[in-house]
mmCIF file of C-alpha atoms and ligand atoms in Angstrom:
data_model
loop_
_atom_site.group_PDB
_atom_site.id
_atom_site.type_symbol
_atom_site.label_atom_id
_atom_site.label_comp_id
_atom_site.label_asym_id
_atom_site.label_seq_id
_atom_site.Cartn_x
_atom_site.Cartn_y
_atom_site.Cartn_z
ATOM 1 C CA UNK A 2 153.415 153.176 59.853
ATOM 2 C CA UNK A 3 151.860 156.284 59.821
ATOM 3 C CA UNK A 4 152.207 158.401 62.992
ATOM 4 C CA UNK A 5 148.452 157.720 63.430
ATOM 5 C CA UNK A 6 147.996 155.208 65.995
ATOM 6 C CA UNK A 7 145.939 152.144 64.143
ATOM 7 C CA UNK A 8 142.070 150.972 64.737
ATOM 8 C CA UNK A 9 142.066 148.221 67.428
ATOM 9 C CA UNK A 10 140.008 145.155 67.954
ATOM 10 C CA UNK A 11 140.495 144.082 71.703
ATOM 11 C CA UNK A 12 138.837 140.608 72.195
ATOM 12 C CA UNK A 13 139.194 138.091 75.053
ATOM 13 C CA UNK A 14 137.021 136.333 77.579
ATOM 14 C CA UNK A 15 134.923 137.721 79.704
ATOM 15 C CA UNK A 16 136.860 139.580 82.593
ATOM 16 C CA UNK A 17 140.297 139.825 80.615
ATOM 17 C CA UNK A 18 140.526 143.505 80.902
ATOM 18 C CA UNK A 19 139.106 145.115 77.545
ATOM 19 C CA UNK A 20 137.348 147.602 79.097
ATOM 20 C CA UNK A 21 139.703 149.079 81.197
ATOM 21 C CA UNK A 22 142.368 148.644 78.765
ATOM 22 C CA UNK A 23 140.448 150.632 76.597
ATOM 23 C CA UNK A 24 139.559 153.462 78.762
ATOM 24 C CA UNK A 25 143.323 153.860 79.121
ATOM 25 C CA UNK A 26 143.807 154.316 75.507
ATOM 26 C CA UNK A 27 141.327 156.935 75.691
ATOM 27 C CA UNK A 28 142.598 158.430 78.460
ATOM 28 C CA UNK A 29 146.556 158.208 77.363
ATOM 29 C CA UNK A 30 146.141 158.303 73.561
ATOM 30 C CA UNK A 31 143.139 159.848 72.795
ATOM 31 C CA UNK A 32 141.678 156.863 70.953
ATOM 32 C CA UNK A 33 137.658 156.812 70.549
ATOM 33 C CA UNK A 34 135.924 153.778 72.679
ATOM 34 C CA UNK A 35 133.180 151.921 71.022
ATOM 35 C CA UNK A 36 132.100 149.464 73.817
ATOM 36 C CA UNK A 37 129.590 147.149 72.454
ATOM 37 C CA UNK A 38 128.529 145.637 75.970
ATOM 38 C CA UNK A 39 128.162 149.503 77.157
ATOM 39 C CA UNK A 40 126.266 149.918 74.488
ATOM 40 C CA UNK A 41 123.834 147.463 74.554
ATOM 41 C CA UNK A 42 123.325 147.705 78.520
ATOM 42 C CA UNK A 43 122.300 151.546 77.637
ATOM 43 C CA UNK A 44 119.782 149.978 74.903
ATOM 44 C CA UNK A 45 118.599 147.618 77.466
ATOM 45 C CA UNK A 46 116.998 150.085 80.185
ATOM 46 C CA UNK A 47 114.747 151.570 76.782
ATOM 47 C CA UNK A 48 111.168 150.694 77.686
ATOM 48 C CA UNK A 49 110.508 149.871 74.114
ATOM 49 C CA UNK A 50 110.013 146.416 72.560
ATOM 50 C CA UNK A 51 113.651 146.658 71.355
ATOM 51 C CA UNK A 52 114.716 147.489 74.415
ATOM 52 C CA UNK A 53 113.379 144.707 76.347
ATOM 53 C CA UNK A 54 114.520 142.249 74.191
ATOM 54 C CA UNK A 55 118.311 143.361 74.739
ATOM 55 C CA UNK A 56 117.416 143.393 78.347
ATOM 56 C CA UNK A 57 116.508 139.472 78.272
ATOM 57 C CA UNK A 58 119.295 138.615 76.142
ATOM 58 C CA UNK A 59 121.825 140.570 78.250
ATOM 59 C CA UNK A 60 120.688 138.869 81.660
ATOM 60 C CA UNK A 61 120.750 135.215 79.988
ATOM 61 C CA UNK A 62 124.254 135.815 79.332
ATOM 62 C CA UNK A 63 123.168 135.563 74.858
ATOM 63 C CA UNK A 64 124.346 137.507 71.970
ATOM 64 C CA UNK A 65 122.305 139.918 70.195
ATOM 65 C CA UNK A 66 121.459 139.364 66.934
ATOM 66 C CA UNK A 67 123.876 140.754 64.454
ATOM 67 C CA UNK A 68 121.528 142.632 62.025
ATOM 68 C CA UNK A 69 120.270 144.048 65.462
ATOM 69 C CA UNK A 70 123.891 145.157 66.760
ATOM 70 C CA UNK A 71 124.941 146.163 63.015
ATOM 71 C CA UNK A 72 123.060 149.263 62.642
ATOM 72 C CA UNK A 73 123.846 150.424 66.169
ATOM 73 C CA UNK A 74 127.543 149.949 65.519
ATOM 74 C CA UNK A 75 128.019 151.309 62.270
ATOM 75 C CA UNK A 76 125.901 154.682 63.636
ATOM 76 C CA UNK A 77 128.507 154.569 66.487
ATOM 77 C CA UNK A 78 131.428 154.695 64.117
ATOM 78 C CA UNK A 79 129.940 156.873 61.475
ATOM 79 C CA UNK A 80 130.157 159.487 64.374
ATOM 80 C CA UNK A 81 134.308 159.224 64.415
ATOM 81 C CA UNK A 82 136.054 161.485 62.755
ATOM 82 C CA UNK A 83 137.893 159.182 59.949
ATOM 83 C CA UNK A 84 141.207 160.252 61.004
ATOM 84 C CA UNK A 85 141.001 159.763 64.530
ATOM 85 C CA UNK A 86 141.914 155.611 66.084
ATOM 86 C CA UNK A 87 138.965 153.695 67.247
ATOM 87 C CA UNK A 88 139.244 150.799 69.641
ATOM 88 C CA UNK A 89 136.537 148.407 69.465
ATOM 89 C CA UNK A 90 135.640 146.583 72.710
ATOM 90 C CA UNK A 91 133.250 143.792 72.253
ATOM 91 C CA UNK A 92 132.664 143.774 68.622
ATOM 92 C CA UNK A 93 133.362 141.494 67.019
ATOM 93 C CA UNK A 94 132.240 138.949 68.232
ATOM 94 C CA UNK A 95 131.960 136.650 65.523
ATOM 95 C CA UNK A 96 133.008 135.781 62.157
ATOM 96 C CA UNK A 97 130.331 137.625 60.823
ATOM 97 C CA UNK A 98 130.797 140.404 62.605
ATOM 98 C CA UNK A 99 134.403 140.538 61.609
ATOM 99 C CA UNK A 100 133.514 140.772 57.917
ATOM 100 C CA UNK A 101 130.861 143.366 58.691
ATOM 101 C CA UNK A 102 133.431 145.557 60.210
ATOM 102 C CA UNK A 103 135.995 145.423 57.637
ATOM 103 C CA UNK A 104 133.558 146.161 55.159
ATOM 104 C CA UNK A 105 132.480 149.234 57.020
ATOM 105 C CA UNK A 106 135.833 150.576 57.535
ATOM 106 C CA UNK A 107 136.444 149.846 53.543
ATOM 107 C CA UNK A 108 133.141 151.762 52.761
ATOM 108 C CA UNK A 109 134.062 154.634 55.067
ATOM 109 C CA UNK A 110 137.698 154.754 53.962
ATOM 110 C CA UNK A 111 139.165 154.127 57.394
ATOM 111 C CA UNK A 112 142.000 151.962 58.000
ATOM 112 C CA UNK A 113 141.449 148.282 58.716
ATOM 113 C CA UNK A 114 142.231 147.481 62.863
ATOM 114 C CA UNK A 115 144.863 145.183 64.086
ATOM 115 C CA UNK A 116 143.750 142.778 66.592
ATOM 116 C CA UNK A 117 144.907 141.619 70.164
ATOM 117 C CA UNK A 118 143.578 138.962 71.550
ATOM 118 C CA UNK A 119 143.819 139.139 75.629
ATOM 119 C CA UNK A 120 144.269 135.810 76.617
ATOM 120 C CA UNK A 121 143.124 134.565 79.953
ATOM 121 C CA UNK A 122 142.416 131.065 81.474
ATOM 122 C CA UNK A 123 138.974 129.749 82.054
ATOM 123 C CA UNK A 124 139.374 129.228 86.182
ATOM 124 C CA UNK A 125 141.104 132.712 85.998
ATOM 125 C CA UNK A 126 137.748 134.341 84.315
ATOM 126 C CA UNK A 127 135.494 132.980 86.868
ATOM 127 C CA UNK A 128 137.524 133.962 89.657
ATOM 128 C CA UNK A 129 137.780 137.716 88.471
ATOM 129 C CA UNK A 130 134.306 137.872 87.717
ATOM 130 C CA UNK A 131 132.924 136.214 90.963
ATOM 131 C CA UNK A 132 134.591 139.179 93.093
ATOM 132 C CA UNK A 133 133.868 141.847 90.124
ATOM 133 C CA UNK A 134 131.672 144.845 91.015
ATOM 134 C CA UNK A 135 130.759 148.084 88.613
ATOM 135 C CA UNK A 136 130.042 151.580 89.722
ATOM 136 C CA UNK A 137 126.367 152.676 88.674
ATOM 137 C CA UNK A 138 127.549 156.053 88.005
ATOM 138 C CA UNK A 139 130.872 155.899 86.465
ATOM 139 C CA UNK A 140 131.175 152.471 85.473
ATOM 140 C CA UNK A 141 134.927 151.534 87.348
ATOM 141 C CA UNK A 142 135.515 147.726 88.259
ATOM 142 C CA UNK A 143 136.095 147.154 91.919
ATOM 143 C CA UNK A 144 137.155 144.038 92.913
ATOM 144 C CA UNK A 145 136.442 142.230 96.751
ATOM 145 C CA UNK A 146 134.650 139.548 98.392
ATOM 146 C CA UNK A 147 131.344 139.252 98.739
ATOM 147 C CA UNK A 148 131.446 139.527 102.834
ATOM 148 C CA UNK A 149 133.617 143.073 102.159
ATOM 149 C CA UNK A 150 131.249 144.575 100.059
ATOM 150 C CA UNK A 151 129.025 146.417 102.873
ATOM 151 C CA UNK A 152 131.843 148.966 103.406
ATOM 152 C CA UNK A 153 132.319 149.503 99.348
ATOM 153 C CA UNK A 154 131.624 152.922 97.413
ATOM 154 C CA UNK A 155 133.687 153.798 93.922
ATOM 155 C CA UNK A 156 136.884 155.031 94.549
ATOM 156 C CA UNK A 157 136.625 157.468 92.028
ATOM 157 C CA UNK A 158 132.869 158.807 92.740
ATOM 158 C CA UNK A 159 131.818 157.674 95.885
ATOM 159 C CA UNK A 160 128.471 155.732 94.489
ATOM 160 C CA UNK A 161 127.803 152.293 95.759
ATOM 161 C CA UNK A 162 128.820 149.418 93.734
ATOM 162 C CA UNK A 163 127.000 146.421 92.213
ATOM 163 C CA UNK A 164 127.573 143.554 90.585
ATOM 164 C CA UNK A 165 126.239 142.683 86.975
ATOM 165 C CA UNK A 166 123.463 140.374 86.818
ATOM 166 C CA UNK A 167 124.956 138.630 84.162
ATOM 167 C CA UNK A 168 128.134 137.833 86.348
ATOM 168 C CA UNK A 169 125.846 135.079 87.644
ATOM 169 C CA UNK A 170 127.960 131.747 87.519
ATOM 170 C CA UNK A 171 125.319 130.147 85.601
ATOM 171 C CA UNK A 172 125.031 132.755 82.787
ATOM 172 C CA UNK A 173 128.952 133.105 83.085
ATOM 173 C CA UNK A 174 129.209 129.698 81.695
ATOM 174 C CA UNK A 175 126.604 130.698 78.897
ATOM 175 C CA UNK A 176 128.854 133.660 78.114
ATOM 176 C CA UNK A 177 132.048 131.694 77.800
ATOM 177 C CA UNK A 178 130.544 129.208 76.353
ATOM 178 C CA UNK A 179 129.384 131.546 73.514
ATOM 179 C CA UNK A 180 132.644 132.942 73.380
ATOM 180 C CA UNK A 181 134.614 129.570 73.092
ATOM 181 C CA UNK A 182 132.738 128.199 70.115
ATOM 182 C CA UNK A 183 132.500 131.956 68.268
ATOM 183 C CA UNK A 184 134.288 134.566 69.266
ATOM 184 C CA UNK A 185 137.682 132.392 69.708
ATOM 185 C CA UNK A 186 137.565 131.556 66.095
ATOM 186 C CA UNK A 187 138.593 135.362 65.495
ATOM 187 C CA UNK A 188 142.356 134.308 66.817
ATOM 188 C CA UNK A 189 142.804 132.000 63.919
ATOM 189 C CA UNK A 190 141.066 134.696 61.357
ATOM 190 C CA UNK A 191 142.985 137.334 62.336
ATOM 191 C CA UNK A 192 146.118 135.104 62.325
ATOM 192 C CA UNK A 193 145.776 134.435 58.972
ATOM 193 C CA UNK A 194 145.406 137.963 58.058
ATOM 194 C CA UNK A 195 148.414 138.482 60.155
ATOM 195 C CA UNK A 196 146.618 141.531 62.120
ATOM 196 C CA UNK A 197 146.739 139.292 65.304
ATOM 197 C CA UNK A 198 148.852 139.982 68.567
ATOM 198 C CA UNK A 199 147.853 137.342 72.103
ATOM 199 C CA UNK A 200 148.795 138.929 74.875
ATOM 200 C CA UNK A 201 148.695 137.365 78.783
ATOM 201 C CA UNK A 202 145.769 138.809 80.017
ATOM 202 C CA UNK A 203 146.970 137.530 83.459
ATOM 203 C CA UNK A 204 149.492 140.108 83.385
ATOM 204 C CA UNK A 205 149.159 143.453 85.735
ATOM 205 C CA UNK A 206 147.009 146.161 84.357
ATOM 206 C CA UNK A 207 150.180 148.732 83.653
ATOM 207 C CA UNK A 208 151.832 145.459 82.467
ATOM 208 C CA UNK A 209 149.328 144.954 80.021
ATOM 209 C CA UNK A 210 149.124 148.167 78.976
ATOM 210 C CA UNK A 211 152.743 148.633 78.209
ATOM 211 C CA UNK A 212 153.022 145.212 76.110
ATOM 212 C CA UNK A 213 149.707 147.277 73.871
ATOM 213 C CA UNK A 214 151.771 150.237 73.865
ATOM 214 C CA UNK A 215 154.984 148.232 72.458
ATOM 215 C CA UNK A 216 152.691 146.468 69.996
ATOM 216 C CA UNK A 217 151.296 149.321 68.443
ATOM 217 C CA UNK A 218 154.572 151.434 68.653
ATOM 218 C CA UNK A 219 153.112 153.928 70.272
ATOM 219 C CA UNK A 220 154.936 156.233 72.845
ATOM 220 C CA UNK A 221 155.066 155.392 76.701
ATOM 221 C CA UNK A 222 152.834 157.946 76.827
ATOM 222 C CA UNK A 223 151.003 161.173 75.248
HETATM 223 P P1 LIG B 328 129.831 142.503 77.399
HETATM 224 O O1 LIG B 328 130.088 143.767 78.511
HETATM 225 O O2 LIG B 328 130.814 142.733 76.409
HETATM 226 O O3 LIG B 328 130.085 140.881 78.281
HETATM 227 O O4 LIG B 328 128.318 142.384 77.019
HETATM 228 C C1 LIG B 328 127.243 142.379 77.338
HETATM 229 C C2 LIG B 328 126.281 141.860 76.296
HETATM 230 O O5 LIG B 328 126.092 142.736 75.527
HETATM 231 C C3 LIG B 328 126.827 140.380 75.914
HETATM 232 O O6 LIG B 328 126.454 138.734 76.582
HETATM 233 C C4 LIG B 328 125.221 140.677 74.973
HETATM 234 O O7 LIG B 328 124.239 140.096 75.096
HETATM 235 C C5 LIG B 328 125.418 141.865 74.162
HETATM 236 N N1 LIG B 328 126.666 142.321 73.194
HETATM 237 C C6 LIG B 328 127.802 143.071 73.246
HETATM 238 N N2 LIG B 328 128.679 143.070 72.561
HETATM 239 C C7 LIG B 328 127.862 142.569 71.612
HETATM 240 C C8 LIG B 328 128.406 141.976 70.241
HETATM 241 N N3 LIG B 328 128.955 142.614 69.676
HETATM 242 N N4 LIG B 328 127.067 141.019 69.682
HETATM 243 C C9 LIG B 328 126.003 140.446 70.230
HETATM 244 N N5 LIG B 328 126.061 140.747 71.519
HETATM 245 C C10 LIG B 328 126.761 141.951 72.219
#
C-alpha cells in the first residue's frame, strides 16, 4: 500500500455513524469528505425548481435521481486535488452509482476506493434515529429523549438542536426500505471486487474509529 491513505466509501443504514466517522477521518487523517446527504440538504434550501424537487424528495425519504446527483457529485470530486484522499459518505447508494464512481475516478486518474460497511440491526436504527437531534449551525449530533430536549443546546457552539424532518418514523421506514433494497447490494458488489470490510456499527464511536484505522493501515493518529 502507498503512504497515501486510500479513498474510502463509508456506507451503512441510517444512523450507523457514517457522518461521525467521516468527520473524524477529516480531523485526524486530513481526509476530504464528500457527504451527499449534507450536499443535498444544502441544495434543498435553494428557491429554484431543482431546490424544491430535492427538498420534496428528502422530506419523503426518497432518493434523488442518479442523473441529478451525478453532476453535483462529480463537480465536488474534481474540486479536490488528485493526491489527497477522499471519504465518500452517502455515495454510492446503489449499483449504478457504484459503477459511476469507479468510472469517474478512473477518468480522473484517482485510486479506486475501498468500501467500509457499518452494519447495524434495523431495530437499533429506529432507536438511534428517534433520539437523534442535529445542531442547525455546525451539524453536531446530540442524542436525547424528547422530554429532556428543552434544556438541550449543541455542546460545541450553543445553538439549539432539532430533529431532522426525515427522521420521522414513517419516513425512516421508507429510507430503510430503500437502503435494504438498493444500497445493501453494495455489500456483495464490493465483496466480489475484494474491496469490502464489514464493521460492527453497534460498537462505540472510538471502537469503530480504531477498527477503521486498523483496516486502512492508518497510524493511531496523525
Ligand atoms: P442522508 O443524510 O445520507 O440520509 O441523505 C439525506 C437524503 O439526501 C436522502 O434521503 C436522499 O434524498 C438524498 N441523498 C443523499 N445521498 C444520495 C445519493 N447518493 N443518491 C440519491 N439521493 C441521495
